[in-house]
PDB file of C-alpha atoms and ligand atoms in Angstrom:
ATOM      1  CA  MET K   1     116.851 144.756 138.702  1.00 49.00           C
ATOM      2  CA  ASP K   2     115.711 142.951 135.606  1.00 61.00           C
ATOM      3  CA  SER K   3     115.855 139.177 135.527  1.00 89.00           C
ATOM      4  CA  LEU K   4     118.600 137.659 133.485  1.00 93.00           C
ATOM      5  CA  GLU K   5     116.064 136.257 131.036  1.00 95.00           C
ATOM      6  CA  LYS K   6     114.565 139.660 130.455  1.00 94.00           C
ATOM      7  CA  ARG K   7     117.901 141.276 129.872  1.00 93.00           C
ATOM      8  CA  LEU K   8     118.583 138.723 127.105  1.00 95.00           C
ATOM      9  CA  LYS K   9     115.130 139.033 125.557  1.00 94.00           C
ATOM     10  CA  ASP K  10     115.256 142.833 125.669  1.00 92.00           C
ATOM     11  CA  ARG K  11     118.299 142.591 123.403  1.00 93.00           C
ATOM     12  CA  GLY K  12     116.721 140.099 121.063  1.00 94.00           C
ATOM     13  CA  VAL K  13     118.812 137.138 122.397  1.00 96.00           C
ATOM     14  CA  LYS K  14     116.912 133.843 123.012  1.00 96.00           C
ATOM     15  CA  PRO K  15     117.576 132.932 126.626  1.00 95.00           C
ATOM     16  CA  THR K  16     119.089 129.470 126.570  1.00 96.00           C
ATOM     17  CA  ALA K  17     120.554 127.837 129.624  1.00 96.00           C
ATOM     18  CA  VAL K  18     124.144 128.355 128.542  1.00 96.00           C
ATOM     19  CA  ARG K  19     123.566 131.978 127.649  1.00 97.00           C
ATOM     20  CA  LEU K  20     121.955 132.607 131.023  1.00 96.00           C
ATOM     21  CA  LEU K  21     124.910 130.962 132.708  1.00 96.00           C
ATOM     22  CA  ILE K  22     127.492 133.099 130.883  1.00 97.00           C
ATOM     23  CA  LEU K  23     125.527 136.313 131.521  1.00 96.00           C
ATOM     24  CA  LYS K  24     125.197 135.521 135.191  1.00 96.00           C
ATOM     25  CA  LYS K  25     128.937 134.927 135.510  1.00 96.00           C
ATOM     26  CA  MET K  26     129.667 138.243 133.836  1.00 96.00           C
ATOM     27  CA  LEU K  27     127.411 140.004 136.239  1.00 94.00           C
ATOM     28  CA  SER K  28     128.789 138.285 139.267  1.00 92.00           C
ATOM     29  CA  GLY K  29     131.848 140.453 139.874  1.00 87.00           C
ATOM     30  CA  LYS K  30     132.412 144.115 139.243  1.00 89.00           C
ATOM     31  CA  GLU K  31     135.461 143.471 137.059  1.00 94.00           C
ATOM     32  CA  ALA K  32     135.415 142.918 133.231  1.00 96.00           C
ATOM     33  CA  PHE K  33     136.189 139.505 131.823  1.00 96.00           C
ATOM     34  CA  CYS K  34     138.429 138.355 129.115  1.00 95.00           C
ATOM     35  CA  LEU K  35     137.575 135.316 127.101  1.00 95.00           C
ATOM     36  CA  ARG K  36     140.284 133.370 128.857  1.00 94.00           C
ATOM     37  CA  SER K  37     139.068 134.150 132.341  1.00 94.00           C
ATOM     38  CA  LEU K  38     135.504 133.190 131.317  1.00 96.00           C
ATOM     39  CA  GLU K  39     136.779 129.875 129.973  1.00 96.00           C
ATOM     40  CA  ASP K  40     138.470 129.231 133.260  1.00 95.00           C
ATOM     41  CA  ALA K  41     135.460 130.295 135.329  1.00 95.00           C
ATOM     42  CA  LEU K  42     133.003 128.316 133.200  1.00 96.00           C
ATOM     43  CA  ASP K  43     134.886 125.126 132.536  1.00 93.00           C
ATOM     44  CA  THR K  44     131.721 123.164 131.802  1.00 94.00           C
ATOM     45  CA  VAL K  45     130.971 125.395 128.777  1.00 96.00           C
ATOM     46  CA  ASP K  46     132.386 124.410 125.486  1.00 95.00           C
ATOM     47  CA  LYS K  47     135.024 126.914 124.407  1.00 96.00           C
ATOM     48  CA  SER K  48     133.639 127.580 120.902  1.00 97.00           C
ATOM     49  CA  THR K  49     130.082 127.984 122.340  1.00 97.00           C
ATOM     50  CA  LEU K  50     131.549 130.485 124.838  1.00 97.00           C
ATOM     51  CA  SER K  51     133.284 132.505 122.153  1.00 96.00           C
ATOM     52  CA  ARG K  52     130.218 132.388 119.836  1.00 97.00           C
ATOM     53  CA  THR K  53     128.051 133.584 122.735  1.00 97.00           C
ATOM     54  CA  ILE K  54     130.398 136.499 123.485  1.00 97.00           C
ATOM     55  CA  THR K  55     130.286 137.523 119.858  1.00 97.00           C
ATOM     56  CA  LEU K  56     126.433 137.314 119.860  1.00 97.00           C
ATOM     57  CA  PHE K  57     126.187 139.329 123.144  1.00 96.00           C
ATOM     58  CA  HIS K  58     128.523 141.893 121.674  1.00 95.00           C
ATOM     59  CA  GLU K  59     126.511 142.196 118.414  1.00 95.00           C
ATOM     60  CA  LYS K  60     123.368 142.608 120.371  1.00 94.00           C
ATOM     61  CA  LEU K  61     124.865 145.373 122.538  1.00 92.00           C
ATOM     62  CA  LEU K  62     124.434 143.264 125.684  1.00 94.00           C
ATOM     63  CA  ILE K  63     128.074 143.613 126.510  1.00 95.00           C
ATOM     64  CA  HIS K  64     130.755 146.102 125.398  1.00 94.00           C
ATOM     65  CA  SER K  65     134.408 145.361 124.756  1.00 93.00           C
ATOM     66  CA  ILE K  66     137.205 147.183 126.535  1.00 94.00           C
ATOM     67  CA  ASP K  67     140.684 147.619 125.091  1.00 93.00           C
ATOM     68  CA  ASP K  68     142.572 148.290 128.378  1.00 93.00           C
ATOM     69  CA  GLY K  69     146.016 148.174 126.827  1.00 89.00           C
ATOM     70  CA  SER K  70     146.780 144.751 128.258  1.00 89.00           C
ATOM     71  CA  GLY K  71     146.689 143.219 124.786  1.00 90.00           C
ATOM     72  CA  THR K  72     143.592 141.188 125.675  1.00 92.00           C
ATOM     73  CA  MET K  73     140.136 142.359 124.950  1.00 94.00           C
ATOM     74  CA  LYS K  74     137.928 142.486 127.917  1.00 96.00           C
ATOM     75  CA  PHE K  75     134.161 142.420 128.075  1.00 96.00           C
ATOM     76  CA  SER K  76     131.522 143.776 130.445  1.00 95.00           C
ATOM     77  CA  VAL K  77     127.776 143.748 130.582  1.00 94.00           C
ATOM     78  CA  CYS K  78     126.118 146.946 129.446  1.00 91.00           C
ATOM     79  CA  SER K  79     123.452 148.653 131.600  1.00 86.00           C
ATOM     80  CA  SER K  80     119.958 148.011 130.431  1.00 81.00           C
ATOM     81  CA  ASP K  81     119.530 151.348 128.598  1.00 80.00           C
ATOM     82  CA  CYS K  82     123.039 151.424 127.026  1.00 82.00           C
ATOM     83  CA  MET K  83     123.029 151.624 123.320  1.00 82.00           C
ATOM     84  CA  CYS K  84     126.851 151.727 123.076  1.00 82.00           C
ATOM     85  CA  SER K  85     126.599 155.035 121.352  1.00 82.00           C
ATOM     86  CA  LEU K  86     129.264 157.728 122.036  1.00 78.00           C
ATOM     87  CA  GLY K  87     127.063 159.321 124.619  1.00 77.00           C
ATOM     88  CA  ASP K  88     126.782 156.005 126.542  1.00 81.00           C
ATOM     89  CA  LEU K  89     130.506 155.489 126.794  1.00 86.00           C
ATOM     90  CA  HIS K  90     132.121 155.530 130.207  1.00 92.00           C
ATOM     91  CA  VAL K  91     135.519 155.555 131.688  1.00 94.00           C
ATOM     92  CA  HIS K  92     137.350 152.259 132.420  1.00 95.00           C
ATOM     93  CA  PHE K  93     139.934 151.708 135.083  1.00 96.00           C
ATOM     94  CA  ASN K  94     142.748 149.235 134.824  1.00 96.00           C
ATOM     95  CA  CYS K  95     144.445 148.211 138.140  1.00 96.00           C
ATOM     96  CA  ARG K  96     148.181 147.682 137.766  1.00 95.00           C
ATOM     97  CA  LYS K  97     148.252 145.371 140.852  1.00 95.00           C
ATOM     98  CA  CYS K  98     145.398 142.927 140.352  1.00 94.00           C
ATOM     99  CA  GLU K  99     145.243 143.649 136.605  1.00 94.00           C
ATOM    100  CA  GLN K 100     141.529 143.730 136.618  1.00 95.00           C
ATOM    101  CA  THR K 101     139.584 146.318 134.571  1.00 96.00           C
ATOM    102  CA  PHE K 102     136.516 147.968 135.949  1.00 96.00           C
ATOM    103  CA  CYS K 103     133.667 149.927 134.416  1.00 94.00           C
ATOM    104  CA  LEU K 104     133.257 153.318 135.998  1.00 94.00           C
ATOM    105  CA  GLU K 105     129.835 153.855 134.681  1.00 90.00           C
ATOM    106  CA  SER K 106     129.180 156.975 136.722  1.00 91.00           C
ATOM    107  CA  ILE K 107     131.967 158.746 134.950  1.00 92.00           C
ATOM    108  CA  SER K 108     131.206 159.623 131.325  1.00 88.00           C
ATOM    109  CA  ILE K 109     133.893 160.404 128.854  1.00 87.00           C
ATOM    110  CA  PRO K 110     134.638 164.039 128.723  1.00 83.00           C
ATOM    111  CA  SER K 111     133.576 165.475 125.419  1.00 83.00           C
ATOM    112  CA  VAL K 112     136.403 166.663 123.230  1.00 85.00           C
ATOM    113  CA  GLN K 113     136.543 169.483 120.698  1.00 91.00           C
ATOM    114  CA  LEU K 114     138.133 168.114 117.618  1.00 94.00           C
ATOM    115  CA  PRO K 115     139.809 170.215 114.991  1.00 97.00           C
ATOM    116  CA  LYS K 116     137.756 170.923 111.894  1.00 97.00           C
ATOM    117  CA  GLY K 117     137.491 167.872 109.544  1.00 97.00           C
ATOM    118  CA  PHE K 118     138.070 165.190 112.200  1.00 96.00           C
ATOM    119  CA  LEU K 119     135.158 162.858 112.764  1.00 93.00           C
ATOM    120  CA  LEU K 120     134.933 161.010 116.089  1.00 89.00           C
ATOM    121  CA  GLU K 121     133.819 157.365 115.827  1.00 86.00           C
ATOM    122  CA  ASN K 122     135.004 155.754 118.973  1.00 83.00           C
ATOM    123  CA  VAL K 123     136.705 156.606 122.212  1.00 85.00           C
ATOM    124  CA  ASN K 124     138.755 154.419 124.467  1.00 88.00           C
ATOM    125  CA  PHE K 125     139.313 156.058 127.778  1.00 92.00           C
ATOM    126  CA  VAL K 126     141.245 153.886 130.253  1.00 95.00           C
ATOM    127  CA  LEU K 127     142.619 155.147 133.521  1.00 95.00           C
ATOM    128  CA  LYS K 128     145.471 153.285 135.232  1.00 96.00           C
ATOM    129  CA  GLY K 129     146.274 152.946 138.825  1.00 96.00           C
ATOM    130  CA  LEU K 130     145.226 151.016 141.880  1.00 96.00           C
ATOM    131  CA  CYS K 131     141.627 149.789 142.409  1.00 96.00           C
ATOM    132  CA  ASP K 132     139.775 150.299 145.603  1.00 94.00           C
ATOM    133  CA  SER K 133     140.738 146.898 146.968  1.00 94.00           C
ATOM    134  CA  CYS K 134     144.395 147.171 146.033  1.00 96.00           C
ATOM    135  CA  SER K 135     144.878 150.861 147.119  1.00 95.00           C
ATOM    136  CA  LYS K 136     144.163 149.738 150.741  1.00 92.00           C
ATOM    137  CA  PHE K 137     147.434 147.793 150.665  1.00 81.00           C
ATOM    138  CA  ALA K 138     149.444 150.340 148.748  1.00 72.00           C
ATOM    139  CA  THR K 139     152.501 151.563 150.395  1.00 62.00           C
TER     140      THR K 139
HETATM  141 ZN1  LIG J 201     143.325 145.999 142.002  1.00 62.20          ZN
HETATM  142 ZN1  LIG J 202     132.399 149.506 130.733  1.00 62.20          ZN
END
């Protein structure tokens, strides 16, 4: 497991205290964060700093964004070797009960055979249902 500092440096991001704090928070759970939930979790961090940092992390491919259909963009930390290319994309899972979104990194997106002339640029593959915690209490 790489140190947080190394993960930032590897992506060309200068490891400042606040960036380390934000990255650490994002790695603390297995769920993806929206800007709002990060603001709540890191209330000592200035909101504009937080949003600038997320933009920077995103540009540097340190995190990827997830449109889970909730209307709020969520973000999750990429694995160290992820280049956010089509081949690196994985399936996401949105739980209807706890409303968290999870990266299912072990499941890659099935390749699709597009009709002639169609050019694939991005894929958004979100499964919906109950996560492993919520399914225990499902009736
Ligand atoms: Zn759940
Ligand atoms: Zn993901």
